[in-house]
Short mmCIF file of C-alpha atoms in Angstrom, two decimals:
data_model
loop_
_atom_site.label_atom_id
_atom_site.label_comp_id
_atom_site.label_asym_id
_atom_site.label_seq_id
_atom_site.Cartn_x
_atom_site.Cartn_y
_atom_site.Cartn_z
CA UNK A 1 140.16 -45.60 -308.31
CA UNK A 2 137.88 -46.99 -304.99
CA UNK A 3 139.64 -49.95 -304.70
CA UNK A 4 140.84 -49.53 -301.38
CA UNK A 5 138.14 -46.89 -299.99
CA UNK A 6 136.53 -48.88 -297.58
CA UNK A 7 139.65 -50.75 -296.70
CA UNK A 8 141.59 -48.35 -294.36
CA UNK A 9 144.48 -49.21 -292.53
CA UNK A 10 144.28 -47.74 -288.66
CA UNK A 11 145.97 -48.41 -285.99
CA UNK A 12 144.03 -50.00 -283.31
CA UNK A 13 145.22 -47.41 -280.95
CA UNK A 14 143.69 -44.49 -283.28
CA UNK A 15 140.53 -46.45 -283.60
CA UNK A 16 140.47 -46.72 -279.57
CA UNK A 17 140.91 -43.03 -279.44
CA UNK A 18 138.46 -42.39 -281.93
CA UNK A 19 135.75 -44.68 -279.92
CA UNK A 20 136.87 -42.28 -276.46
CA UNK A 21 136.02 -39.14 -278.08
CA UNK A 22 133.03 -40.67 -279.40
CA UNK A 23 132.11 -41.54 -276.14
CA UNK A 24 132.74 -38.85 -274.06
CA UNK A 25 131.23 -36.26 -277.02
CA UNK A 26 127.68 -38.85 -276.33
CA UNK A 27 128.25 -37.88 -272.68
CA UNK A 28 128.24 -34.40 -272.56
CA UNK A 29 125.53 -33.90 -275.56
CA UNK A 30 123.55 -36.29 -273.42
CA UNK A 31 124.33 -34.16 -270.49
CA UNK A 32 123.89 -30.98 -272.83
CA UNK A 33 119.93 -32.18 -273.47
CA UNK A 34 119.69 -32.91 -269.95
CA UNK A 35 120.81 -29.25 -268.56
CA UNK A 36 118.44 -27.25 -271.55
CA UNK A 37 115.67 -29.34 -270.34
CA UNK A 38 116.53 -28.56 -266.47
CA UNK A 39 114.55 -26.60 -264.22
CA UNK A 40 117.48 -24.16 -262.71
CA UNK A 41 115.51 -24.39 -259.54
CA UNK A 42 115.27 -28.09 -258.49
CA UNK A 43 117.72 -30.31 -257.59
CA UNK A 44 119.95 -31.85 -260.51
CA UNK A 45 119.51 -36.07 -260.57
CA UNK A 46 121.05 -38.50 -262.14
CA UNK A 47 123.66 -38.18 -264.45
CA UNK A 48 123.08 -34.25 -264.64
CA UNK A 49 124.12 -34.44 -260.87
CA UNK A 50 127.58 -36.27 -261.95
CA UNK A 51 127.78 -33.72 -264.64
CA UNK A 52 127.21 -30.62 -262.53
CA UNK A 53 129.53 -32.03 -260.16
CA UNK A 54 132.88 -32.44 -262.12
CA UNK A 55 131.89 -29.11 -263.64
CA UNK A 56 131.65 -27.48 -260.37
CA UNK A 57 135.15 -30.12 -259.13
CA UNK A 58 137.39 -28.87 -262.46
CA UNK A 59 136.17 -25.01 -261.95
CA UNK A 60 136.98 -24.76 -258.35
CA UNK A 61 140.30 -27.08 -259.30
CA UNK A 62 141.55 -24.51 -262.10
CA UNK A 63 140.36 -21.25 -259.76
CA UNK A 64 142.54 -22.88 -256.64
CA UNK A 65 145.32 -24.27 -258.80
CA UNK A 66 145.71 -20.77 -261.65
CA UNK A 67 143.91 -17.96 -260.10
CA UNK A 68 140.46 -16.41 -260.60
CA UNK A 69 142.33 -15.17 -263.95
CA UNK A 70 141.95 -18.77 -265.64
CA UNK A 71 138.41 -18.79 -264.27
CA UNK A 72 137.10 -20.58 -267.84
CA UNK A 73 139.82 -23.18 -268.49
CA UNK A 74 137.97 -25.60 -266.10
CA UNK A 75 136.29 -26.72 -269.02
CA UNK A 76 139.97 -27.70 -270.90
CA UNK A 77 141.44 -29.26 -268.12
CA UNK A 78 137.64 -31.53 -268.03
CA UNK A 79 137.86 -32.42 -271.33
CA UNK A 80 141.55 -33.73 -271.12
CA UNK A 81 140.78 -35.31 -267.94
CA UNK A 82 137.60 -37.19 -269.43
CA UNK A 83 139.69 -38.43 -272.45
CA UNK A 84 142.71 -39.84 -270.51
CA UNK A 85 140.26 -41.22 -267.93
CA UNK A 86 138.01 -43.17 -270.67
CA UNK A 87 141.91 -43.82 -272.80
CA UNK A 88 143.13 -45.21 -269.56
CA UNK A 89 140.15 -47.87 -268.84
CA UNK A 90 140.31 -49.00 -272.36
CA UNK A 91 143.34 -50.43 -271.81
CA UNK A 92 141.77 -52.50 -268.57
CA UNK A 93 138.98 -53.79 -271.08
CA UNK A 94 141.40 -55.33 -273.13
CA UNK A 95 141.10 -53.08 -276.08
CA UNK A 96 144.31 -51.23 -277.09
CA UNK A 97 144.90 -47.70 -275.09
CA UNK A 98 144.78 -44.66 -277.72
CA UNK A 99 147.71 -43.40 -275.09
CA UNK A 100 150.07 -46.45 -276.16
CA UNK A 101 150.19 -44.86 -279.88
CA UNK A 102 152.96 -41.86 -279.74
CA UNK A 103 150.62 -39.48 -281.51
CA UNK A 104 148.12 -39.30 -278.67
CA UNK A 105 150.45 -38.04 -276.25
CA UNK A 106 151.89 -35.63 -278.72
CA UNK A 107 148.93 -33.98 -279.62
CA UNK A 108 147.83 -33.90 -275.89
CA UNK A 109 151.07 -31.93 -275.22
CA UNK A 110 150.61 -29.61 -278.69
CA UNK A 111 147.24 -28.40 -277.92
CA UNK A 112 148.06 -27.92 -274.10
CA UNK A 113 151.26 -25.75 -275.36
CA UNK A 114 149.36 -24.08 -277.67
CA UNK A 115 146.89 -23.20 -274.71
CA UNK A 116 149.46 -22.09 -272.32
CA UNK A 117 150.82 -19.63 -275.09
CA UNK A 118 147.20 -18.49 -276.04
CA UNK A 119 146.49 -17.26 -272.50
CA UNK A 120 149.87 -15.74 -271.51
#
C-alpha cells in the first residue's frame, strides 16, 4: 500500500517552483520578523530597507498605473513579480525554470483573471 510513497514523480520544473515559493515565503517572514521588531521611528537597514523599498516601488506602481481605487493590490502585483523574478534566475543557475512547465504560466494567468474579476 506505501510502496511508492516516498517515491514521487515531479517534474523538475514543479520542484523549481516549489523551491521559489519557498524562497521568497523565507524572505518576507524574514522581513515580517524584521518589521514587528522595528522601531517605526528610525531608519529601516538592511534587508528591511530593500523590503520597505519594493513595498513602497509596487504601491506607488499600482496607485500610478490603476488609480488610488486599487490602492492594496501593490501587494499582488509584488508577489507575482518576486516569483517570476526568483523563476527567471533559476533558469540562469542551471536549474530548470518553473516558467518552462505549461502549468506555471497557466495558473499565473488563472489567479490574475480571477483577480481582475474579483475587483471589477
Amino acid at each position: 500500500m506505501f510502496d511508492n510513497f516516498l517515491s514521487w514523480d515531479i517534474a523538475p520544473e514543479i520542484l523549481s517552483s516549489l523551491i521559489a515559493m519557498v524562497i521568497i515565503a523565507l524572505f518576507y517572514l524574514i522581513l515580517g520578523i524584521l518589521a514587528r521588531h522595528h522601531d517605526p521611528l528610525k531608519r529601516p537597514k538592511g534587508l528591511l530597507f530593500i523590503g520597505e523599498t519594493l513595498v513602497s516601488f509596487f504601491d506607488r506602481l499600482t496607485i500610478d498605473l490603476m488609480g488610488e481605487k486599487f490602492k492594496g493590490m501593490g501587494g499582488f502585483i509584488l508577489a507575482i513579480a518576486s516569483y517570476l523574478f526568483i523563476a527567471f534566475i533559476f533558469s540562469l543557475t542551471g536549474l530548470p525554470s518553473p516558467i518552462t512547465n505549461m502549468a506555471v504560466p497557466l495558473s499565473l494567468a488563472l489567479v490574475t483573471f480571477v483577480m481582475i474579476h474579483a475587483t471589477s
